[in-house]
């Protein structure tokens, strides 16, 4: 059992000392998660920059292709994310004999998900036709997705195995192999996009091949590590093979589908907002995208804390330490609020400097600065909601939070944003800022409802 995951005796230390000890545990678990998340984001940045230097068509095609595969992948990533609290709970309860059977059920789900994703992404011709793309851009988009599809099994395999490694408290494992994949992706992009080492220049299609190969190498390296590492000698994939079990698969799906659907709903909402803003012109859209990129980068820290919180709460519930689980779940809101306030002050104080880093266009910069002020409030609400929902996932409470997020995003946030952006019904039309007010209102709704759910929810320790 991992040292950072040892539960503390529940009344032996003063409250402040116990809280600080738990925060230290979150930092140990969350630090590697943060690096892994940044490495995965870096792949998207590398693809965008290098495809953009090939041609505008290649950049557009890669962007369109990414917008098609990302929401589907996020759904399966959330679904397989249920393995982390499940295995962490087994680890806390010291029922280690359940860990490999659960891992194998996750692998079977990953295999089925790979088939679904491949079929969807290699048959997007109707979608590309509906977008009325220029013929060459559509050709590159489909070629990019066809190449990308070869790496889908490796991506979902790593997501399933992350349930094992993170669930055991070894968050540095996926960090290491995520960084490895990024380091491999960079030179492969250069070779395939621009045609080096005797290969033809593939442009945006080369991004798909580079991503597939780098994911494949990282997945194979992870399998080799798990097979040879002394740490995982007790958890051998082949020696501890388990056949498909309907009850085990159903348990993962029951927890995982709400998580996957919640992430999909959030991602799809941002896509819908981008489409709504398109008629307002490229300057507004560019400013919105910059502001969204900034808050997405800042969000990596609270998201990583939240993922660590899920692991810790589920471990403590498995270890039958509900008081400590409640302590870390609630005290993390203090930590998250402090992080959110720091980020909000940064956005207020440095909005102009941040905008200047992204663009030299004065009009785009002016829009960006305005939206970053709204983004400061957005950030506070977003950090609180992700902390609450992460704690609830540690309690394996995923269905009610899914409905809360659906209500907050699609019933509160999006309609209010549309009204404020395009109409004078409540206030004079605000333009893009209206959607940021709507988003912040939706997230505030989610924060309040999820916070109530967290404070009123009293789960029993696992048996």
mmCIF file of C-alpha atoms in Angstrom, residues 14-195:
data_model
loop_
_atom_site.group_PDB
_atom_site.id
_atom_site.type_symbol
_atom_site.label_atom_id
_atom_site.label_comp_id
_atom_site.label_asym_id
_atom_site.label_seq_id
_atom_site.Cartn_x
_atom_site.Cartn_y
_atom_site.Cartn_z
ATOM 1 C CA UNK A 14 -5.464 18.352 16.498
ATOM 2 C CA UNK A 15 -7.900 19.445 13.798
ATOM 3 C CA UNK A 16 -5.557 21.980 12.182
ATOM 4 C CA UNK A 17 -2.685 19.496 12.151
ATOM 5 C CA UNK A 18 -4.858 16.791 10.593
ATOM 6 C CA UNK A 19 -6.099 19.237 7.975
ATOM 7 C CA UNK A 20 -2.582 20.331 7.016
ATOM 8 C CA UNK A 21 -1.464 16.707 6.853
ATOM 9 C CA UNK A 22 -4.338 15.885 4.511
ATOM 10 C CA UNK A 23 -3.530 18.908 2.334
ATOM 11 C CA UNK A 24 0.051 17.669 2.109
ATOM 12 C CA UNK A 25 -1.285 14.292 0.951
ATOM 13 C CA UNK A 26 -3.356 16.041 -1.726
ATOM 14 C CA UNK A 27 -0.232 17.859 -2.913
ATOM 15 C CA UNK A 28 1.727 14.603 -3.150
ATOM 16 C CA UNK A 29 -1.063 12.945 -5.102
ATOM 17 C CA UNK A 30 -2.019 16.003 -7.144
ATOM 18 C CA UNK A 31 1.404 17.284 -8.210
ATOM 19 C CA UNK A 32 2.075 14.448 -10.679
ATOM 20 C CA UNK A 33 -1.538 14.651 -11.901
ATOM 21 C CA UNK A 34 -0.986 18.333 -12.714
ATOM 22 C CA UNK A 35 2.165 17.567 -14.714
ATOM 23 C CA UNK A 36 0.345 14.790 -16.603
ATOM 24 C CA UNK A 37 -2.546 17.156 -17.433
ATOM 25 C CA UNK A 38 -0.159 19.852 -18.671
ATOM 26 C CA UNK A 39 1.719 17.298 -20.792
ATOM 27 C CA UNK A 40 -1.537 16.200 -22.404
ATOM 28 C CA UNK A 41 -2.512 19.821 -23.099
ATOM 29 C CA UNK A 42 0.932 20.398 -24.595
ATOM 30 C CA UNK A 43 0.155 17.826 -27.283
ATOM 31 C CA UNK A 44 -2.714 19.986 -28.512
ATOM 32 C CA UNK A 45 -0.524 23.094 -28.497
ATOM 33 C CA UNK A 46 2.219 21.272 -30.436
ATOM 34 C CA UNK A 47 -0.264 20.024 -33.037
ATOM 35 C CA UNK A 48 -1.796 23.490 -33.463
ATOM 36 C CA UNK A 49 1.495 25.364 -33.779
ATOM 37 C CA UNK A 50 3.168 22.891 -36.136
ATOM 38 C CA UNK A 51 0.091 22.386 -38.329
ATOM 39 C CA UNK A 52 -0.289 26.169 -38.518
ATOM 40 C CA UNK A 53 3.223 26.497 -39.900
ATOM 41 C CA UNK A 54 2.346 23.981 -42.623
ATOM 42 C CA UNK A 55 -0.658 25.926 -43.961
ATOM 43 C CA UNK A 56 -3.893 27.576 -42.903
ATOM 44 C CA UNK A 57 -5.821 24.642 -44.399
ATOM 45 C CA UNK A 58 -3.842 22.140 -42.330
ATOM 46 C CA UNK A 59 -4.428 24.175 -39.177
ATOM 47 C CA UNK A 60 -8.164 24.402 -39.850
ATOM 48 C CA UNK A 61 -8.400 20.693 -40.643
ATOM 49 C CA UNK A 62 -6.581 19.634 -37.461
ATOM 50 C CA UNK A 63 -8.781 21.997 -35.426
ATOM 51 C CA UNK A 64 -11.949 20.536 -36.942
ATOM 52 C CA UNK A 65 -10.722 16.978 -36.467
ATOM 53 C CA UNK A 66 -9.797 17.665 -32.843
ATOM 54 C CA UNK A 67 -13.212 19.195 -32.158
ATOM 55 C CA UNK A 68 -14.794 15.945 -33.388
ATOM 56 C CA UNK A 69 -12.709 13.426 -31.470
ATOM 57 C CA UNK A 70 -12.231 15.367 -28.227
ATOM 58 C CA UNK A 71 -15.846 15.291 -26.883
ATOM 59 C CA UNK A 72 -16.134 11.545 -27.594
ATOM 60 C CA UNK A 73 -12.788 10.871 -25.936
ATOM 61 C CA UNK A 74 -13.733 12.994 -22.916
ATOM 62 C CA UNK A 75 -16.866 10.892 -22.445
ATOM 63 C CA UNK A 76 -14.879 7.639 -22.357
ATOM 64 C CA UNK A 77 -12.171 9.247 -20.227
ATOM 65 C CA UNK A 78 -14.838 10.145 -17.660
ATOM 66 C CA UNK A 79 -16.423 6.716 -17.899
ATOM 67 C CA UNK A 80 -13.091 4.965 -17.265
ATOM 68 C CA UNK A 81 -12.330 7.525 -14.557
ATOM 69 C CA UNK A 82 -14.719 5.585 -12.323
ATOM 70 C CA UNK A 83 -11.949 3.008 -11.930
ATOM 71 C CA UNK A 84 -9.866 5.403 -9.846
ATOM 72 C CA UNK A 85 -12.225 5.760 -6.860
ATOM 73 C CA UNK A 86 -13.255 2.107 -7.163
ATOM 74 C CA UNK A 87 -9.682 0.802 -6.954
ATOM 75 C CA UNK A 88 -8.679 3.434 -4.399
ATOM 76 C CA UNK A 89 -11.568 2.262 -2.221
ATOM 77 C CA UNK A 90 -10.445 -1.359 -2.513
ATOM 78 C CA UNK A 91 -6.923 -0.229 -1.638
ATOM 79 C CA UNK A 92 -8.166 1.592 1.458
ATOM 80 C CA UNK A 93 -10.245 -1.395 2.528
ATOM 81 C CA UNK A 94 -7.220 -3.673 1.925
ATOM 82 C CA UNK A 95 -9.353 -5.908 -0.274
ATOM 83 C CA UNK A 96 -6.563 -6.039 -2.823
ATOM 84 C CA UNK A 97 -7.905 -9.258 -4.324
ATOM 85 C CA UNK A 98 -10.655 -7.144 -5.957
ATOM 86 C CA UNK A 99 -8.261 -4.744 -7.675
ATOM 87 C CA UNK A 100 -7.180 -6.772 -10.719
ATOM 88 C CA UNK A 101 -10.680 -8.097 -11.522
ATOM 89 C CA UNK A 102 -11.913 -4.476 -11.522
ATOM 90 C CA UNK A 103 -8.972 -3.430 -13.701
ATOM 91 C CA UNK A 104 -9.789 -6.127 -16.248
ATOM 92 C CA UNK A 105 -13.435 -5.074 -16.425
ATOM 93 C CA UNK A 106 -12.152 -1.569 -17.161
ATOM 94 C CA UNK A 107 -9.941 -2.957 -19.921
ATOM 95 C CA UNK A 108 -12.937 -4.677 -21.505
ATOM 96 C CA UNK A 109 -14.863 -1.384 -21.414
ATOM 97 C CA UNK A 110 -11.852 0.373 -22.968
ATOM 98 C CA UNK A 111 -11.786 -2.215 -25.778
ATOM 99 C CA UNK A 112 -15.484 -1.700 -26.510
ATOM 100 C CA UNK A 113 -15.031 2.064 -26.346
ATOM 101 C CA UNK A 114 -12.156 1.846 -28.835
ATOM 102 C CA UNK A 115 -14.375 0.084 -31.357
ATOM 103 C CA UNK A 116 -17.108 2.716 -30.927
ATOM 104 C CA UNK A 117 -14.692 5.643 -31.263
ATOM 105 C CA UNK A 118 -12.968 4.185 -34.323
ATOM 106 C CA UNK A 119 -16.283 3.554 -36.085
ATOM 107 C CA UNK A 120 -17.484 7.073 -35.310
ATOM 108 C CA UNK A 121 -14.326 8.935 -36.292
ATOM 109 C CA UNK A 122 -13.646 7.039 -39.503
ATOM 110 C CA UNK A 123 -17.183 7.716 -40.724
ATOM 111 C CA UNK A 124 -17.590 11.459 -40.229
ATOM 112 C CA UNK A 125 -18.088 12.250 -43.915
ATOM 113 C CA UNK A 126 -21.713 13.379 -43.350
ATOM 114 C CA UNK A 127 -20.580 15.787 -40.611
ATOM 115 C CA UNK A 128 -17.790 17.226 -42.761
ATOM 116 C CA UNK A 129 -20.224 17.623 -45.647
ATOM 117 C CA UNK A 130 -22.727 19.419 -43.416
ATOM 118 C CA UNK A 131 -20.010 21.888 -42.404
ATOM 119 C CA UNK A 132 -19.605 22.911 -46.066
ATOM 120 C CA UNK A 133 -15.836 22.774 -45.816
ATOM 121 C CA UNK A 134 -13.560 23.525 -48.724
ATOM 122 C CA UNK A 135 -12.762 20.193 -50.408
ATOM 123 C CA UNK A 136 -9.070 20.068 -49.464
ATOM 124 C CA UNK A 137 -9.759 21.009 -45.830
ATOM 125 C CA UNK A 138 -12.378 18.238 -45.600
ATOM 126 C CA UNK A 139 -9.907 15.771 -47.130
ATOM 127 C CA UNK A 140 -7.207 16.679 -44.592
ATOM 128 C CA UNK A 141 -9.679 16.496 -41.686
ATOM 129 C CA UNK A 142 -10.790 12.996 -42.649
ATOM 130 C CA UNK A 143 -7.187 11.910 -43.256
ATOM 131 C CA UNK A 144 -6.184 13.280 -39.856
ATOM 132 C CA UNK A 145 -9.008 11.350 -38.143
ATOM 133 C CA UNK A 146 -8.253 8.146 -40.076
ATOM 134 C CA UNK A 147 -4.643 8.303 -38.897
ATOM 135 C CA UNK A 148 -5.605 9.335 -35.365
ATOM 136 C CA UNK A 149 -7.987 6.363 -35.078
ATOM 137 C CA UNK A 150 -5.080 3.897 -35.058
ATOM 138 C CA UNK A 151 -3.985 5.269 -31.675
ATOM 139 C CA UNK A 152 -7.392 5.175 -29.996
ATOM 140 C CA UNK A 153 -6.929 1.711 -28.389
ATOM 141 C CA UNK A 154 -3.656 2.904 -26.843
ATOM 142 C CA UNK A 155 -5.308 6.064 -25.471
ATOM 143 C CA UNK A 156 -8.167 4.190 -23.813
ATOM 144 C CA UNK A 157 -5.819 1.439 -22.594
ATOM 145 C CA UNK A 158 -3.806 4.080 -20.744
ATOM 146 C CA UNK A 159 -7.003 5.574 -19.313
ATOM 147 C CA UNK A 160 -8.031 2.156 -17.949
ATOM 148 C CA UNK A 161 -4.579 1.434 -16.525
ATOM 149 C CA UNK A 162 -4.572 4.868 -14.946
ATOM 150 C CA UNK A 163 -7.386 3.568 -12.763
ATOM 151 C CA UNK A 164 -4.943 0.972 -11.435
ATOM 152 C CA UNK A 165 -1.911 3.214 -10.926
ATOM 153 C CA UNK A 166 -3.725 6.293 -9.614
ATOM 154 C CA UNK A 167 -6.055 4.136 -7.557
ATOM 155 C CA UNK A 168 -3.033 2.688 -5.758
ATOM 156 C CA UNK A 169 -1.740 6.204 -5.078
ATOM 157 C CA UNK A 170 1.051 6.010 -7.678
ATOM 158 C CA UNK A 171 0.110 9.129 -9.627
ATOM 159 C CA UNK A 172 3.697 9.624 -10.834
ATOM 160 C CA UNK A 173 3.380 6.628 -13.156
ATOM 161 C CA UNK A 174 0.910 8.188 -15.596
ATOM 162 C CA UNK A 175 2.772 11.493 -15.232
ATOM 163 C CA UNK A 176 5.950 9.853 -16.495
ATOM 164 C CA UNK A 177 4.318 8.148 -19.460
ATOM 165 C CA UNK A 178 2.272 11.234 -20.376
ATOM 166 C CA UNK A 179 5.479 13.264 -20.537
ATOM 167 C CA UNK A 180 7.079 10.463 -22.574
ATOM 168 C CA UNK A 181 4.221 10.578 -25.082
ATOM 169 C CA UNK A 182 4.579 14.367 -25.444
ATOM 170 C CA UNK A 183 8.339 14.144 -25.945
ATOM 171 C CA UNK A 184 7.807 11.545 -28.688
ATOM 172 C CA UNK A 185 4.961 13.483 -30.317
ATOM 173 C CA UNK A 186 7.079 16.597 -30.919
ATOM 174 C CA UNK A 187 9.748 15.091 -33.230
ATOM 175 C CA UNK A 188 7.230 12.793 -34.941
ATOM 176 C CA UNK A 189 5.061 15.807 -35.768
ATOM 177 C CA UNK A 190 8.098 17.504 -37.317
ATOM 178 C CA UNK A 191 8.950 14.412 -39.377
ATOM 179 C CA UNK A 192 5.442 13.636 -40.628
ATOM 180 C CA UNK A 193 4.064 17.160 -41.103
ATOM 181 C CA UNK A 194 7.038 18.586 -42.977
ATOM 182 C CA UNK A 195 8.332 15.414 -44.642
#
